[in-house]
Amino acid sequence: MKILQIRSKKGGKSIWVMIGFFLAAQVFFTIQTSSAGATLSHLEEKAENLRDENKRISQELVVSTSLSKLGERSEEMGFSKSGEIVYLDKELNSVGLRK
Amino acid sequence: MAIRLKLLTFLFLLAFLTVIVRLFYWQVFKGKDLSIEARGQYKDGVVVKAGRGNILASDGTWLAASDEAWLVYVEPDKISENSRRISERLAPFFIEDVADRKQLLEEIDRLVDLIEREGSWVPLKQKVDRSVKESIEAMNISGIGFEKIESRVYPEGSSAAHLLGFVGKDERGENTGYFGLEGYYDIPLSGKPGFLARESDARGIPIFLGDSHEISAISGVDLLTHIDKTVQILIDKKLREGIEKYGAIEGSVIVLEPATGAILGMTAYPAYDPAKYFEWGDEYFKNSIVSSSFEPGSIFKVLVMAAAIDSGVVEPEERCDICDGPVKVDKYTIETWNNEYYPDSTMTDVIVHSDNVGMVYVAQKLGKGKFVDYLEDFGMGRLTNIDLQGESSPEMRKKGDWGIVELATASFGQGIAATPIQMIRAISTIANDGKIVTPQIVDKIQGGSWEEDVKPDIGKQVISKKAAEAVTMMMVEAAKKGEAKWTHQGGFRVAGKTGTAQIPIEGHYDEEKTIASFVGFAPYDEPKFIMLVSLREPSSSPWASETAAPLWYSIARDLFPYYGIHPDD
């Protein structure tokens, strides 16, 4: 009878330990998941900023590859179209001019 | 004591009942409304926009791309400064020319009016760019905010306006493509927006364990075109110069690869800036190359000659026995364009001299039936199915409605109408050994991880290879010895033909106004390109040989080295 009482006391204690453990775990995971929301939000904000930056750089690339603007710029810088084209004659080893 | 206890019990019961009734009211009667209100507070739903696809040149660089812009708005109940003061600070960013005092004052008045309006949110300016947004942000004006919106950038400006079209708004305020490629491929370019719904807390931070569901947005496709930017910029620049030089009111240039139908460049004037389409009138948006018809004049002669040679009714060296003077058809007398006549001309001479009487001889030998059949095979009177929005086709007279006069005048390109794209497609048949092709602008449609090749659409053999070669040689002679011989680029293998057409106005032809055209391809035995140049009402000279032809050669001289075309001698 005494032995049974002792066992029952020990069993009761371990149940309380387990309940305590699960409660602590639940609190821990709840805090973790709550902060995960904030992390997610932060990551989304970061992704948005990167997207913005990417868009800005792409935009610069789009504008900088404009052939019209490149032509205007080259004229401003003093480049001009070749006035005459020289065609090489392979067989005669000579050149001809075309205007 | 017992009474007090009973009273207390009654009061408790009453309080309990009140709570029960109240709870019943909130949970049963008002439950649905409160639930909706609560969901509105913790559930977040946003439409995820699909980015519009890019339009790319053949080298992969951009002709049109998606851009970001901002809508500037005001929340009138949040402003702390005087509305006029805010307007004075904002107005310089919203007008084109800050030095224009009148424009500035008008803008300030407009802004004051908007800021003083009642409402929680009032838009002030659409589509401001990043630099303007950052400048306004730096001023830190309370109550002024920004909303990101999608816009479109066209890095080559107006040089490919008619080819590209533009993106405007539909009746629901959504972005929609109009005209050109933007209009034709609007649905695939637009993509499909997605949706993201999830629970979030009071600060807007998502609740990780809450409900969430997401439908991903599908981005619009990219269009890789056949357009060669070098060619496009060149023809646009030359056309503008040509229009100024020859005093024309309109003009167009098309460059096409005859073997595949690939459009290498296409430009028409007047044009507009597709990024600022709203500053231009509707009349500027019409692409004359696909939407406007004209009487082609003498460039049409090569088609009639091709039909006659293919059907075997004439031979290139056959002599015309009516070419010694004007020819009478019914009650009309048909003369040559310069009243010069060449008795016993060969068919080649007829093309070289652009002889109207000679063409009447050819048409009469061909006959109405065959004539109409060939024109239909050349694609006259029906759409070319080019991938551009807004293509139209003039009706062609039905077979039974052709009389001898109509047959005679149509043989030299009068009394028959076609669009420039129909004309270049038909004549490219001669350059392509007799096979007709569908003009195409898009080469590939590119998704995120897939790509669809738009194969060339080669149609039927309209004329035999032999007939095509015979007419090509006639065009070579016409380029060398015809009216435009003075501008011919010696040594280069060019096949070409001029065309000067009078403009029909209210049932008669205008004596002075013409449409001058020149069509040609090079090298004639293995063409890299065929090009059609058209000028409407040139004032320096009405003749194509003095306007359209020199413009054609001016462009071709730059295209020869670009395509590696060398002179023969």
XYZ file of C-alpha atoms in Angstrom:
668
model
C 0.000 0.000 0.000
C 2.842 2.329 0.970
C 4.772 1.394 -2.189
C 1.718 2.206 -4.337
C 1.330 5.614 -2.675
C 4.985 6.449 -3.329
C 4.620 5.387 -7.009
C 1.463 7.438 -7.376
C 3.202 10.516 -5.920
C 6.141 10.027 -8.320
C 3.752 9.572 -11.294
C 1.851 12.751 -10.427
C 5.054 14.723 -10.225
C 6.220 13.615 -13.678
C 2.832 14.531 -15.217
C 3.213 18.060 -13.838
C 6.734 18.214 -15.226
C 5.453 17.175 -18.639
C 2.590 19.687 -18.544
C 5.072 22.369 -17.534
C 7.361 21.336 -20.377
C 4.589 21.457 -22.955
C 3.380 24.826 -21.677
C 6.900 26.253 -21.902
C 7.309 24.753 -25.369
C 4.017 26.252 -26.494
C 4.992 29.678 -25.175
C 8.381 29.347 -26.872
C 6.968 28.339 -30.242
C 4.240 30.974 -30.076
C 6.877 33.642 -29.536
C 8.962 32.122 -32.334
C 6.087 32.088 -34.838
C 5.009 35.602 -33.829
C 8.468 36.929 -34.507
C 8.570 34.909 -37.757
C 5.761 37.150 -39.000
C 7.934 40.177 -38.317
C 10.894 38.456 -40.017
C 8.705 37.638 -43.011
C 7.545 41.232 -43.179
C 11.132 42.435 -42.964
C 12.216 40.025 -45.719
C 9.319 41.122 -47.912
C 10.326 44.737 -47.422
C 13.891 43.841 -48.308
C 12.733 41.970 -51.420
C 10.621 44.975 -52.444
C 13.607 47.283 -52.029
C 15.751 44.942 -54.115
C 13.040 44.786 -56.768
C 12.942 48.587 -56.791
C 16.691 48.806 -57.123
C 16.678 46.163 -59.846
C 13.995 48.092 -61.706
C 15.983 51.310 -61.402
C 19.148 49.668 -62.774
C 17.185 47.973 -65.591
C 15.731 51.330 -66.427
C 19.163 52.887 -66.679
C 20.192 50.028 -68.959
C 17.117 50.478 -71.182
C 17.804 54.192 -71.575
C 21.541 53.763 -72.058
C 21.055 51.261 -74.916
C 18.959 53.735 -76.894
C 20.556 53.939 -80.320
C 18.948 57.317 -81.028
C 20.485 58.843 -77.920
C 23.806 57.163 -78.650
C 23.748 58.700 -82.144
C 23.022 62.167 -80.743
C 25.756 61.773 -78.154
C 28.308 60.581 -80.709
C 27.536 63.605 -82.913
C 28.010 65.901 -79.925
C 31.342 64.233 -79.274
C 32.467 64.949 -82.819
C 32.073 61.502 -84.385
C 30.822 61.587 -87.948
C 29.783 59.101 -90.612
C 32.460 57.994 -93.018
C 32.393 60.125 -96.161
C 33.426 57.421 -98.580
C 33.639 53.664 -98.599
C 36.703 51.864 -99.941
C 36.111 48.398 -101.434
C 39.078 46.085 -101.687
C 39.483 43.995 -104.810
C 40.896 40.639 -103.755
C 41.983 39.519 -107.220
C 43.535 42.736 -108.472
C 45.030 43.556 -105.106
C 43.784 47.093 -105.474
C 41.143 49.351 -103.972
C 38.156 51.145 -105.460
C 36.366 54.199 -104.169
C 32.598 54.611 -104.009
C 30.920 57.860 -103.236
C -33.630 37.904 5.541
C -35.341 35.445 3.202
C -36.801 38.323 1.222
C -33.365 39.924 0.874
C -31.935 36.620 -0.288
C -34.711 36.182 -2.829
C -34.195 39.738 -4.080
C -30.473 39.134 -4.452
C -31.106 35.883 -6.311
C -33.532 37.704 -8.607
C -31.032 40.473 -9.290
C -28.339 37.910 -10.146
C -30.745 36.100 -12.452
C -31.689 39.390 -14.091
C -28.041 40.321 -14.579
C -27.345 36.848 -15.975
C -30.297 37.114 -18.328
C -29.160 40.557 -19.469
C -25.734 39.189 -20.276
C -27.287 36.242 -22.127
C -29.570 38.550 -24.157
C -26.706 40.900 -24.920
C -24.459 38.053 -26.003
C -27.258 36.638 -28.143
C -27.646 40.042 -29.762
C -23.930 40.416 -30.545
C -23.311 36.843 -31.586
C -26.493 35.962 -33.433
C -28.020 39.203 -34.683
C -24.847 41.218 -35.268
C -22.476 38.250 -35.572
C -22.199 38.338 -39.364
C -21.503 42.093 -39.579
C -18.963 42.021 -36.771
C -17.250 39.026 -38.307
C -16.881 40.915 -41.598
C -15.603 43.989 -39.768
C -13.080 41.893 -37.853
C -11.898 40.143 -41.000
C -11.367 43.551 -42.563
C -9.043 44.413 -39.687
C -6.861 41.324 -39.673
C -7.232 39.998 -43.209
C -5.198 41.647 -45.876
C -5.944 41.187 -49.597
C -3.850 42.717 -52.356
C -3.853 42.329 -56.117
C -0.383 41.328 -57.289
C 0.170 43.148 -60.561
C 1.631 41.334 -63.552
C 4.463 43.251 -65.219
C 3.877 44.095 -68.887
C 6.302 42.331 -71.211
C 9.041 44.065 -73.178
C 9.256 44.559 -76.923
C 12.782 43.823 -78.091
C 14.747 44.537 -81.241
C 16.448 41.636 -83.044
C 19.642 42.199 -81.000
C 17.715 41.852 -77.726
C 17.820 45.542 -76.802
C 14.638 47.339 -75.900
C 12.121 49.023 -78.149
C 9.553 49.215 -75.340
C 9.964 48.337 -71.670
C 8.012 48.592 -68.456
C 8.891 51.453 -66.211
C 7.878 52.675 -62.807
C 6.254 56.006 -62.250
C 4.374 57.577 -59.380
C 1.039 59.187 -58.852
C 1.344 62.202 -56.551
C -1.674 62.601 -54.269
C -2.729 64.798 -51.363
C -4.628 63.884 -48.205
C -6.241 67.287 -47.491
C -6.992 66.495 -43.852
C -3.313 65.810 -43.167
C -1.787 68.975 -44.616
C -0.311 71.470 -42.194
C 0.796 74.196 -44.626
C -1.149 76.741 -46.610
C -2.504 75.182 -49.855
C -1.054 77.963 -52.032
C 2.366 77.529 -50.428
C 2.287 73.782 -51.142
C 1.155 74.432 -54.728
C 3.985 76.900 -55.312
C 6.491 74.314 -54.141
C 5.027 71.477 -56.235
C 4.103 73.257 -59.466
C 7.658 73.587 -60.910
C 7.947 69.787 -60.878
C 4.735 69.263 -62.795
C 5.268 71.477 -65.842
C 7.514 71.097 -68.886
C 9.055 74.562 -68.942
C 9.644 76.240 -65.587
C 10.565 79.494 -67.327
C 7.062 79.693 -68.801
C 5.481 82.011 -66.220
C 1.926 81.621 -67.532
C 2.092 77.843 -67.443
C 3.509 77.944 -63.923
C 0.746 80.201 -62.584
C -1.921 78.039 -64.221
C -0.424 74.949 -62.624
C -0.354 76.630 -59.197
C -4.052 77.540 -59.537
C -4.880 73.989 -60.597
C -3.076 72.534 -57.595
C -4.674 74.983 -55.126
C -8.069 73.961 -56.444
C -7.269 70.260 -55.983
C -5.724 70.623 -52.521
C -8.682 72.622 -51.212
C -11.141 70.018 -52.441
C -13.039 67.974 -49.879
C -12.038 64.362 -49.633
C -9.543 62.127 -47.960
C -7.472 61.440 -51.109
C -7.082 63.631 -54.163
C -4.707 62.811 -57.049
C -2.501 65.727 -58.094
C -0.271 64.446 -60.911
C -0.015 61.196 -62.852
C 3.195 59.487 -63.950
C 5.959 61.523 -62.342
C 9.363 59.921 -62.644
C 11.736 58.788 -59.924
C 13.778 61.994 -59.801
C 10.652 64.171 -59.373
C 9.352 61.844 -56.682
C 12.647 61.986 -54.785
C 12.806 65.787 -55.058
C 9.268 66.183 -53.692
C 9.951 63.633 -50.956
C 12.997 65.621 -49.889
C 10.780 68.659 -49.266
C 8.896 66.613 -46.645
C 5.472 68.192 -47.148
C 2.944 66.614 -44.811
C -0.159 65.251 -46.532
C 1.596 64.645 -49.862
C 2.032 60.987 -50.788
C 2.989 58.758 -53.721
C 1.469 55.668 -55.264
C 3.568 53.495 -57.507
C 2.082 52.925 -60.986
C 3.342 51.117 -64.059
C 4.340 53.155 -67.075
C 6.015 52.426 -70.397
C 9.327 53.659 -71.739
C 10.207 53.788 -75.443
C 13.974 54.343 -75.589
C 13.959 55.146 -79.306
C 11.253 57.788 -78.888
C 9.095 58.416 -81.917
C 11.322 56.585 -84.417
C 9.247 53.409 -84.198
C 5.973 54.929 -82.951
C 3.696 53.430 -85.594
C 5.346 50.064 -85.294
C 5.035 49.896 -81.508
C 1.775 51.724 -80.722
C 1.365 52.819 -77.120
C -0.153 51.839 -73.771
C -3.113 53.928 -72.650
C -6.083 53.388 -70.351
C -9.323 51.582 -71.094
C -12.744 52.581 -69.751
C -11.982 50.843 -66.408
C -8.727 52.760 -66.040
C -6.607 49.671 -66.737
C -3.501 49.737 -68.925
C -4.305 48.672 -72.476
C -2.216 48.573 -75.628
C -3.394 50.524 -78.640
C -2.157 50.317 -82.239
C 0.969 48.585 -83.517
C 2.492 45.722 -81.549
C 1.196 47.039 -78.199
C -2.344 46.736 -79.538
C -1.961 43.496 -81.503
C -0.243 41.590 -78.684
C -1.997 43.376 -75.794
C -3.272 40.242 -74.037
C 0.015 38.252 -74.032
C 1.995 41.403 -73.168
C -0.315 42.240 -70.252
C -0.020 38.905 -68.423
C -2.458 38.017 -65.644
C -2.579 39.679 -62.214
C -2.463 37.522 -59.071
C -3.951 37.872 -55.593
C -2.500 37.548 -52.090
C -4.801 37.204 -49.065
C -3.465 36.679 -45.526
C -4.031 37.601 -41.888
C -1.986 40.367 -40.355
C -1.866 42.106 -36.997
C -2.681 45.715 -36.130
C 0.752 46.843 -37.356
C 0.239 45.109 -40.662
C 2.762 42.358 -39.883
C 1.611 39.010 -41.287
C 0.451 36.381 -38.771
C 2.538 33.362 -39.615
C 0.024 30.783 -38.412
C -2.955 32.609 -39.824
C -4.863 31.788 -42.995
C -3.214 32.778 -46.227
C -3.621 31.970 -49.858
C -1.877 33.259 -52.926
C -2.557 33.175 -56.651
C 0.681 34.050 -58.410
C 0.690 36.746 -61.064
C 1.716 35.644 -64.552
C 4.019 38.216 -66.099
C 3.454 39.351 -69.668
C 5.581 37.799 -72.403
C 8.492 39.502 -74.123
C 8.340 39.944 -77.910
C 11.608 39.516 -79.781
C 11.068 41.213 -83.116
C 12.869 41.107 -86.474
C 13.347 44.870 -86.209
C 16.966 45.823 -86.685
C 17.536 48.966 -84.633
C 20.277 50.202 -86.951
C 17.940 49.926 -89.944
C 15.010 51.388 -88.040
C 16.913 54.447 -86.825
C 18.489 54.929 -90.253
C 15.224 54.843 -92.224
C 13.489 57.091 -89.711
C 16.263 59.671 -89.855
C 16.439 59.545 -93.662
C 12.665 59.758 -94.039
C 12.509 62.890 -91.871
C 15.332 64.435 -93.902
C 13.633 63.376 -97.160
C 10.275 64.827 -96.160
C 11.936 68.130 -95.376
C 14.111 68.094 -98.491
C 11.319 67.228 -100.925
C 8.585 69.140 -99.107
C 6.255 66.151 -98.694
C 3.383 66.135 -96.217
C 3.603 62.420 -95.383
C 5.952 59.578 -96.047
C 6.775 56.002 -95.230
C 9.624 53.525 -95.581
C 9.410 49.744 -95.190
C 12.386 47.371 -95.301
C 11.567 43.679 -95.573
C 13.561 40.456 -95.969
C 12.012 38.918 -99.115
C 12.752 35.274 -98.318
C 11.028 35.245 -94.920
C 8.761 38.289 -94.839
C 10.611 39.560 -91.768
C 10.105 43.311 -91.345
C 13.564 44.757 -90.666
C 12.361 48.321 -90.269
C 9.212 50.343 -90.777
C 8.578 54.012 -90.251
C 5.921 56.513 -91.215
C 5.628 60.263 -90.860
C 3.961 62.177 -89.219
C 4.746 60.261 -86.062
C 4.243 60.851 -82.341
C 6.009 60.083 -79.085
C 4.381 56.888 -77.748
C 5.383 57.748 -74.170
C 3.422 61.017 -74.441
C 0.668 59.832 -76.757
C -1.885 61.933 -74.828
C -0.280 65.110 -76.180
C -1.128 64.119 -79.775
C -4.374 64.020 -81.697
C -6.002 60.784 -82.887
C -5.046 61.542 -86.499
C -1.375 60.928 -85.648
C -1.971 57.349 -84.432
C -2.950 55.901 -87.804
C -0.133 53.888 -89.339
C -0.423 54.780 -93.029
C 1.652 51.715 -93.975
C -1.084 49.302 -92.914
C -4.161 51.534 -92.654
C -4.073 53.943 -95.609
C -4.540 52.964 -99.202
C -3.166 54.745 -102.230
C -3.179 54.308 -105.973
C 0.272 52.796 -106.479
C 0.962 54.129 -109.954
C 3.823 52.710 -111.980
C 5.279 50.432 -109.280
C 2.171 48.355 -110.002
C 3.347 47.716 -113.556
C 5.852 45.069 -112.489
C 3.040 42.970 -110.980
C 0.977 43.123 -114.177
C 4.050 42.332 -116.266
C 4.917 39.407 -113.938
C 1.393 38.019 -114.356
C 1.572 38.345 -118.150
C 4.988 36.655 -118.419
C 4.013 33.877 -115.992
C 0.833 33.108 -117.920
C 2.824 33.046 -121.152
C 0.859 35.781 -122.939
C 3.949 37.940 -123.432
C 7.723 37.387 -123.576
C 10.363 39.864 -122.303
C 11.626 40.504 -125.828
C 8.181 40.645 -127.421
C 7.500 43.936 -129.191
C 4.553 46.191 -128.503
C 2.685 47.013 -131.702
C 0.556 49.833 -130.277
C 3.315 51.792 -128.550
C 3.830 54.364 -131.288
C 1.233 56.763 -129.884
C -1.674 57.232 -127.512
C -4.131 54.363 -127.346
C -7.892 54.748 -127.338
C -9.835 52.608 -124.891
C -13.583 53.082 -125.117
C -14.073 56.866 -125.004
C -10.780 57.522 -123.222
C -7.320 58.164 -124.680
C -4.399 56.782 -122.754
C -1.076 58.537 -123.103
C 2.383 57.999 -121.691
C 3.384 60.033 -118.622
C 5.699 62.337 -120.680
C 3.943 62.037 -124.039
C 6.973 60.341 -125.554
C 6.381 57.151 -127.524
C 8.667 54.270 -128.397
C 7.392 52.229 -131.372
C 8.162 48.507 -131.248
C 9.242 48.647 -127.621
C 10.118 45.327 -126.034
C 8.419 44.408 -122.765
C 11.654 45.319 -120.991
C 11.505 48.761 -122.665
C 7.910 49.136 -121.512
C 9.055 48.749 -117.893
C 12.215 50.846 -118.388
C 10.222 53.730 -119.939
C 7.298 53.134 -117.601
C 5.131 53.110 -120.688
C 1.389 53.309 -119.963
C 0.466 52.405 -123.552
C 2.766 49.372 -123.395
C 1.054 48.271 -120.182
C -2.367 48.567 -121.844
C -1.016 46.218 -124.532
C 0.086 43.752 -121.798
C -3.228 43.959 -119.900
C -5.263 43.424 -123.062
C -3.249 40.303 -123.850
C -3.668 39.065 -120.265
C -7.424 39.559 -120.203
C -9.725 40.439 -117.314
C -10.046 36.951 -115.854
C -6.355 36.186 -115.539
C -5.603 39.767 -114.521
C -7.947 39.593 -111.520
C -6.827 36.058 -110.583
C -3.194 37.144 -110.437
C -3.986 40.288 -108.457
C -5.823 38.157 -105.912
C -2.848 35.797 -105.722
C -0.577 38.797 -105.163
C -2.743 39.601 -102.136
C -4.598 42.608 -103.495
C -7.929 43.311 -101.820
C -7.207 41.314 -98.680
C -5.278 41.747 -95.460
C -1.635 40.720 -95.391
C -2.133 39.504 -91.782
C 0.849 41.436 -90.546
C 1.028 41.345 -86.742
C 0.078 44.992 -86.240
C -3.188 46.356 -84.964
C -5.223 48.474 -87.324
C -4.541 46.819 -90.683
C -7.181 47.510 -93.298
C -7.518 46.638 -96.943
C -9.253 48.517 -99.736
C -11.900 46.503 -101.527
C -10.926 45.211 -104.934
C -13.460 45.385 -107.726
C -15.229 42.053 -108.250
C -14.355 40.031 -111.348
C -17.598 40.827 -113.148
C -17.244 44.558 -112.529
C -14.058 44.951 -114.543
C -14.508 46.697 -117.875
C -11.920 47.392 -120.571
C -11.243 50.883 -119.192
C -10.685 49.596 -115.634
C -8.393 46.879 -116.975
C -6.395 49.405 -119.005
C -5.944 51.967 -116.208
C -5.195 49.336 -113.542
C -2.380 48.007 -115.761
C -0.376 51.145 -114.898
C -1.577 51.353 -111.268
C -4.427 53.823 -111.637
C -7.991 53.131 -110.473
C -6.793 50.440 -108.112
C -5.832 50.932 -104.469
C -3.521 49.120 -102.087
C -1.803 49.795 -98.779
C 2.007 50.162 -98.781
C 2.332 46.856 -96.905
C 0.228 45.088 -99.569
C 2.419 46.577 -102.302
C 5.755 45.580 -100.781
C 4.441 42.107 -100.035
C 3.252 41.655 -103.616
C 6.499 42.938 -105.169
C 8.618 40.890 -102.751
C 7.105 37.867 -104.536
C 9.249 38.823 -107.546
C 12.328 39.068 -105.319
C 11.485 35.730 -103.687
C 11.450 33.512 -106.813
C 7.683 33.854 -107.159
C 6.626 32.799 -103.648
C 4.457 35.121 -101.570
C 5.216 35.604 -97.870
C 3.320 37.020 -94.895
C 5.037 40.068 -93.438
C 5.986 39.405 -89.829
C 7.384 41.614 -87.119
C 7.649 39.243 -84.168
C 10.286 36.529 -84.404
C 9.952 34.910 -80.978
C 7.580 35.092 -78.029
C 9.483 34.622 -74.789
C 7.969 33.625 -71.444
C 9.905 33.154 -68.207
C 11.184 29.673 -69.023
C 9.836 29.051 -72.507
C 10.150 30.444 -75.962
C 7.941 30.140 -79.020
C 9.420 30.615 -82.444
C 7.135 32.413 -84.886
C 7.972 30.576 -88.100
C 7.995 32.416 -91.446
C 4.727 31.971 -93.295
C 5.619 31.184 -96.899
C 2.558 31.157 -99.114
C 1.826 29.860 -102.588
C 3.964 30.116 -105.696
C 2.214 33.022 -107.405
C 4.480 33.154 -110.452
C 7.169 30.782 -111.664
C 10.821 31.287 -110.751
C 11.521 31.927 -114.449
C 8.901 34.677 -114.656
C 10.203 36.206 -111.406
C 13.742 36.257 -112.832
C 12.539 37.813 -116.096
C 10.714 40.653 -114.303
C 13.674 41.100 -111.949
C 15.926 41.686 -114.973
C 13.421 44.228 -116.303
C 13.577 46.023 -112.951
C 17.380 45.927 -113.090
C 17.233 47.645 -116.474
C 14.654 50.121 -115.164
C 16.950 51.038 -112.274
C 19.917 51.477 -114.615
C 18.216 53.129 -117.587
C 14.881 54.428 -116.341
C 13.985 57.943 -115.246
C 15.785 57.451 -111.930
C 19.067 56.397 -113.611
C 20.746 59.641 -112.494
C 20.505 58.542 -108.873
C 21.344 54.876 -109.513
C 24.284 53.545 -107.521
C 26.554 52.169 -110.216
C 28.077 48.774 -109.651
C 25.464 47.572 -107.211
C 23.012 44.908 -108.270
C 19.754 46.795 -107.746
C 16.341 45.994 -109.199
C 13.937 48.894 -108.859
C 10.952 50.755 -110.201
C 9.605 54.254 -109.741
C 5.931 55.090 -109.399
C 4.254 58.488 -109.562
C 0.543 58.320 -108.895
C -1.923 61.157 -109.092
C -4.233 61.560 -106.123
C -7.928 61.020 -106.799
C -10.071 63.803 -105.279
C -13.852 63.870 -105.621
C -14.053 61.823 -108.793
C -11.110 63.333 -110.669
C -7.329 63.320 -110.407
C -5.542 66.307 -108.890
C -3.243 67.739 -111.551
C -0.455 68.698 -109.181
C -0.589 66.449 -106.157
C 1.110 63.084 -106.437
C 2.291 60.147 -104.393
C 5.878 59.350 -105.343
C 7.183 55.842 -104.679
C 10.235 53.779 -105.371
C 10.482 50.061 -104.724
C 13.654 48.067 -105.124
C 15.662 45.136 -103.862
C 19.337 44.270 -103.666
C 21.315 42.307 -104.606
C 18.770 41.331 -107.233
C 19.993 37.729 -107.564
C 20.023 37.036 -103.816
C 18.102 39.875 -102.155
C 19.009 40.814 -98.623
C 16.283 43.439 -98.494
C 13.435 44.947 -100.416
C 12.509 48.532 -99.620
C 9.511 50.686 -100.487
C 9.764 54.450 -100.103
C 6.645 56.596 -100.500
C 6.258 60.368 -100.284
C 2.875 62.070 -100.363
C 2.578 65.372 -102.224
C 6.269 66.205 -102.600
C 6.514 69.899 -103.505
C 10.083 70.038 -104.860
C 9.022 67.841 -107.788
C 5.949 65.688 -108.378
C 8.027 62.887 -109.905
C 9.214 59.823 -108.002
C 12.453 59.787 -110.008
C 13.375 63.134 -108.419
C 12.104 62.482 -104.881
C 11.372 58.925 -103.744
C 14.141 57.352 -105.863
C 17.020 59.507 -104.537
C 15.699 58.955 -101.018
C 15.643 55.193 -101.658
C 19.266 55.240 -102.851
C 20.308 57.483 -99.988
C 19.075 54.818 -97.556
C 20.378 51.947 -99.683
C 23.899 53.438 -99.779
C 23.995 52.969 -95.994
C 22.385 49.545 -96.129
C 24.849 48.130 -98.692
C 27.898 48.107 -96.385
C 25.705 47.167 -93.414
C 24.506 44.003 -95.202
C 27.900 43.345 -96.776
C 26.656 44.050 -100.305
C 29.613 44.822 -102.556
C 29.685 46.443 -105.993
C 30.341 44.216 -109.029
C 33.119 46.336 -110.499
